[in-house]
PDB file of C-alpha atoms in Angstrom:
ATOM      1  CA  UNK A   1     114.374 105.289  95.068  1.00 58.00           C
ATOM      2  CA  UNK A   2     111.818 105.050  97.919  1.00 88.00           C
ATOM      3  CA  UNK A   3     109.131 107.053  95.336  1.00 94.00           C
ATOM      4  CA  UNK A   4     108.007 103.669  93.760  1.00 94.00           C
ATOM      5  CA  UNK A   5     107.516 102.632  97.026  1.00 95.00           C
ATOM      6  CA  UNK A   6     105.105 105.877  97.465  1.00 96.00           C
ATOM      7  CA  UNK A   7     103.788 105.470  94.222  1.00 97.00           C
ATOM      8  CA  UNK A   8     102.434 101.442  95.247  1.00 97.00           C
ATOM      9  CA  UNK A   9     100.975 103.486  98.551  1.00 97.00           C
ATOM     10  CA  UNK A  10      99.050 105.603  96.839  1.00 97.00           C
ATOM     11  CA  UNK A  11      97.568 102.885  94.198  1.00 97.00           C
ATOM     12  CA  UNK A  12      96.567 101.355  97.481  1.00 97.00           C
ATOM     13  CA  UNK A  13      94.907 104.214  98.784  1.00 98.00           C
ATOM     14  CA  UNK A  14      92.692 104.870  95.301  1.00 97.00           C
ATOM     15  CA  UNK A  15      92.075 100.941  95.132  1.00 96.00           C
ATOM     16  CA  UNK A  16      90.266 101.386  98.354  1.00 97.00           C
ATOM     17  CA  UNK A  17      88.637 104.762  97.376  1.00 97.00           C
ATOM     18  CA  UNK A  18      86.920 103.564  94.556  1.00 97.00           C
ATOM     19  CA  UNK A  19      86.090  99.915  96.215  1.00 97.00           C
ATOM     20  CA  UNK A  20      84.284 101.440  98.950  1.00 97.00           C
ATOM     21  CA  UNK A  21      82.584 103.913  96.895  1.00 97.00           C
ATOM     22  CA  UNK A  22      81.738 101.426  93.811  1.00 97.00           C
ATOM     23  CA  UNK A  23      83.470 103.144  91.034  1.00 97.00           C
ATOM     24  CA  UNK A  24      84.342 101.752  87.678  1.00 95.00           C
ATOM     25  CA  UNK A  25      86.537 104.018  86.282  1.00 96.00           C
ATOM     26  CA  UNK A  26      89.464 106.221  87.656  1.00 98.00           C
ATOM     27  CA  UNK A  27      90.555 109.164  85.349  1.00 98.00           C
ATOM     28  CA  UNK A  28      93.327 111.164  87.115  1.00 98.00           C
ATOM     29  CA  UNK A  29      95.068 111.349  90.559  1.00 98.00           C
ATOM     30  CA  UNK A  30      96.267 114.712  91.551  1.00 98.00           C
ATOM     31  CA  UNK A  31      98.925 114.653  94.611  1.00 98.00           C
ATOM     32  CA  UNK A  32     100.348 118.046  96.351  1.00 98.00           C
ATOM     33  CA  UNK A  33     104.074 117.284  97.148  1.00 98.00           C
ATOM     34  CA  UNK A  34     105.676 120.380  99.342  1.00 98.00           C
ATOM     35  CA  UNK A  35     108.765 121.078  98.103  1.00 97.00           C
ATOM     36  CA  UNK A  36     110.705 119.780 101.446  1.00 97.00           C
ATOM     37  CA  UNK A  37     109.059 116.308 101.469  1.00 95.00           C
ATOM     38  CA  UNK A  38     110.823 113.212 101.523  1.00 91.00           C
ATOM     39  CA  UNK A  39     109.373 112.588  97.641  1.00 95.00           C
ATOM     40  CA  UNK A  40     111.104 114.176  94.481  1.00 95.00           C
ATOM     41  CA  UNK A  41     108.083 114.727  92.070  1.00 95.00           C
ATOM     42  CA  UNK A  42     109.774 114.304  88.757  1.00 96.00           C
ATOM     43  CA  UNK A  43     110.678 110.168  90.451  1.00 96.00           C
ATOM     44  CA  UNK A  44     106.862 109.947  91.279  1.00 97.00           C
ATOM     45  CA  UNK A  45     106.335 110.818  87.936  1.00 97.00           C
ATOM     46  CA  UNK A  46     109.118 108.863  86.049  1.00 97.00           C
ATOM     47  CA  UNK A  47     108.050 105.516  87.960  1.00 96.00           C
ATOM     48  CA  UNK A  48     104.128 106.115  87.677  1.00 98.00           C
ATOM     49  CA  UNK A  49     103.698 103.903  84.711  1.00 97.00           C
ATOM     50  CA  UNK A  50     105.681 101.281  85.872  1.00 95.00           C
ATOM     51  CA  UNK A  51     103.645 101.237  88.542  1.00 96.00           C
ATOM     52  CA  UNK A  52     100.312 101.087  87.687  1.00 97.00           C
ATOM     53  CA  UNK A  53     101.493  98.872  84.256  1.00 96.00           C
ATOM     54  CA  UNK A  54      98.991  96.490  83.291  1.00 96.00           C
ATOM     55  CA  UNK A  55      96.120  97.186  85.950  1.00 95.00           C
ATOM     56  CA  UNK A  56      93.392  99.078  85.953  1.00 95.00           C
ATOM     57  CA  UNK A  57      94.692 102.384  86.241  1.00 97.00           C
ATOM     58  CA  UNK A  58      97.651 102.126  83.351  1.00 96.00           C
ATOM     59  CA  UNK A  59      95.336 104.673  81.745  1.00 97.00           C
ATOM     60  CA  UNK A  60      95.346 107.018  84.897  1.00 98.00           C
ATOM     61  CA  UNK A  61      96.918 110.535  84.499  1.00 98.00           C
ATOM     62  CA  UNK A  62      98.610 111.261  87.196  1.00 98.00           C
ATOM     63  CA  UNK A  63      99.161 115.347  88.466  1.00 98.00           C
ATOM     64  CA  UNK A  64     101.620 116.761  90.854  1.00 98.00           C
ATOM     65  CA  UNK A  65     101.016 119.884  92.223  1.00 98.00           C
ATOM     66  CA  UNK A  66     104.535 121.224  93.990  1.00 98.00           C
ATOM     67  CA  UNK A  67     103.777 123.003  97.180  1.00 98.00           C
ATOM     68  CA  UNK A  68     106.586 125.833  98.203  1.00 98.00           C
ATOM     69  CA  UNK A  69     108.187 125.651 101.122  1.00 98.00           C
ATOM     70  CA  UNK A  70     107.485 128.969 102.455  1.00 98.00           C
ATOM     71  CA  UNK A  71     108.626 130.467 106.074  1.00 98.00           C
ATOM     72  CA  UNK A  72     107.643 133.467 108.375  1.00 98.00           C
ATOM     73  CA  UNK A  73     110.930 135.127 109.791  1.00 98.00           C
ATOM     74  CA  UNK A  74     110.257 135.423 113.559  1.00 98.00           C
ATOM     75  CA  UNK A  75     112.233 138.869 113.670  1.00 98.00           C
ATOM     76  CA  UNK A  76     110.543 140.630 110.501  1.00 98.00           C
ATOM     77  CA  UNK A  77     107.465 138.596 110.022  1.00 98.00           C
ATOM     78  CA  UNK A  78     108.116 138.725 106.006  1.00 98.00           C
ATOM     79  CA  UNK A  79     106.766 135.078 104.417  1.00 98.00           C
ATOM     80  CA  UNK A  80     109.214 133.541 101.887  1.00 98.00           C
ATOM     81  CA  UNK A  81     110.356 130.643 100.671  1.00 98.00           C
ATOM     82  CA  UNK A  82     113.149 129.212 102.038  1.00 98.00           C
ATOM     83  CA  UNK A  83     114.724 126.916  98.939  1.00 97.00           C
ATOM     84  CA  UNK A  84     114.553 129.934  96.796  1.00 98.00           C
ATOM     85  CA  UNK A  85     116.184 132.519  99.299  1.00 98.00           C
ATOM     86  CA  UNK A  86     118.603 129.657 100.909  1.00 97.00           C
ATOM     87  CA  UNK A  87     117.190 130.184 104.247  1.00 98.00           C
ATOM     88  CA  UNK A  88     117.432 133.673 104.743  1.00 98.00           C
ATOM     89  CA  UNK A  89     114.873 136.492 104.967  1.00 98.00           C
ATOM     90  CA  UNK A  90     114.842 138.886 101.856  1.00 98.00           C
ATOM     91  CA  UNK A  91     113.360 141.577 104.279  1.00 98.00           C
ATOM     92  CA  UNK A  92     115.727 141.447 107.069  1.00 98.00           C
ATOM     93  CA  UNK A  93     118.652 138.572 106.507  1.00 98.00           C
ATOM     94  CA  UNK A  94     117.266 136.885 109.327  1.00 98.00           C
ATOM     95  CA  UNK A  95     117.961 133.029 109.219  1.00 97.00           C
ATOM     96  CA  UNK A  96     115.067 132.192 112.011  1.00 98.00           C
ATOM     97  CA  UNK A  97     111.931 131.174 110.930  1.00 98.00           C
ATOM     98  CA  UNK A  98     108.786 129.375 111.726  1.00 98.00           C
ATOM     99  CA  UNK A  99     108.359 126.766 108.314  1.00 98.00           C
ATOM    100  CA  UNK A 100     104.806 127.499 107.032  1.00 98.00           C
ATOM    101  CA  UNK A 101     104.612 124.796 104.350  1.00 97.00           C
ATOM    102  CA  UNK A 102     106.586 122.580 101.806  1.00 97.00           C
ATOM    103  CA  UNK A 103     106.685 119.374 103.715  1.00 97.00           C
ATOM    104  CA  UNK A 104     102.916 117.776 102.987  1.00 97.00           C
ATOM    105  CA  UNK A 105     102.007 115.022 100.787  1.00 97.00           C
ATOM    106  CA  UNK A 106      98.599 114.597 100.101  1.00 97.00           C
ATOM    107  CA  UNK A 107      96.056 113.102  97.840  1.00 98.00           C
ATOM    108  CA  UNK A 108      94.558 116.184  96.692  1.00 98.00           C
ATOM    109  CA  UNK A 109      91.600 114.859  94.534  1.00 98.00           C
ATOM    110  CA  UNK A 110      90.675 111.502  92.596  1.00 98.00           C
ATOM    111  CA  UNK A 111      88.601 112.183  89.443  1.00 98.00           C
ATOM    112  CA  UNK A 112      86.313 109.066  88.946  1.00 97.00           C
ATOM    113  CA  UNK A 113      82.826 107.555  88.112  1.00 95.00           C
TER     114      UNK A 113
END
């Protein structure tokens, strides 16, 4: 499970946040995972407390915010999402498409003082 690995990452990445901006206190971490990344959000979720167990953010919420993985068919133009239609256009059954979103991860926001 490569999403511990991920989780340590983004400790690292707060860490340095609130070093170089001389924070005390970190309240919640809120990631955007697209739905055709390489991390499974319910795993980033599951091994967040083991992670972050006994340092300074083991009180830390942590939020995931699942991005779809949405598509524009190149014949019909119709936007949809590709896991939930397997692929193929509602409008027209086409199967080409130009991928629009789903594979991001990002730190979306870091609530702190």
């Amino acid at each position: 499970m490569h999403e511990l690995g991920i989780v340590y990452e983004v400790i690292k990445i707060v860490d340095r946040f609130v070093v170089e901006n001389d924070l005390t206190k970190v309240d919640k971490i809120v990631l955007e995972v697209g739905q055709l990344s390489q991390a499974i959000p319910r795993f980033i979720q599951e091994c967040y407390p083991a992670a972050v167990s006994e340092t300074p953010y083991e009180e830390t919420k942590l939020e995931i915010i699942v991005l779809p993985a949405n598509a524009k068919c190149r014949a019909c133009e119709e936007i949809y999402n590709v896991i939930n239609h397997r692929k193929i256009c509602p409008k027209c059954s086409g199967e080409d498409y130009d991928l629009i979103s789903g594979q991001e991860f990002y730190i979306k926001e870091i609530v702190a003082y």
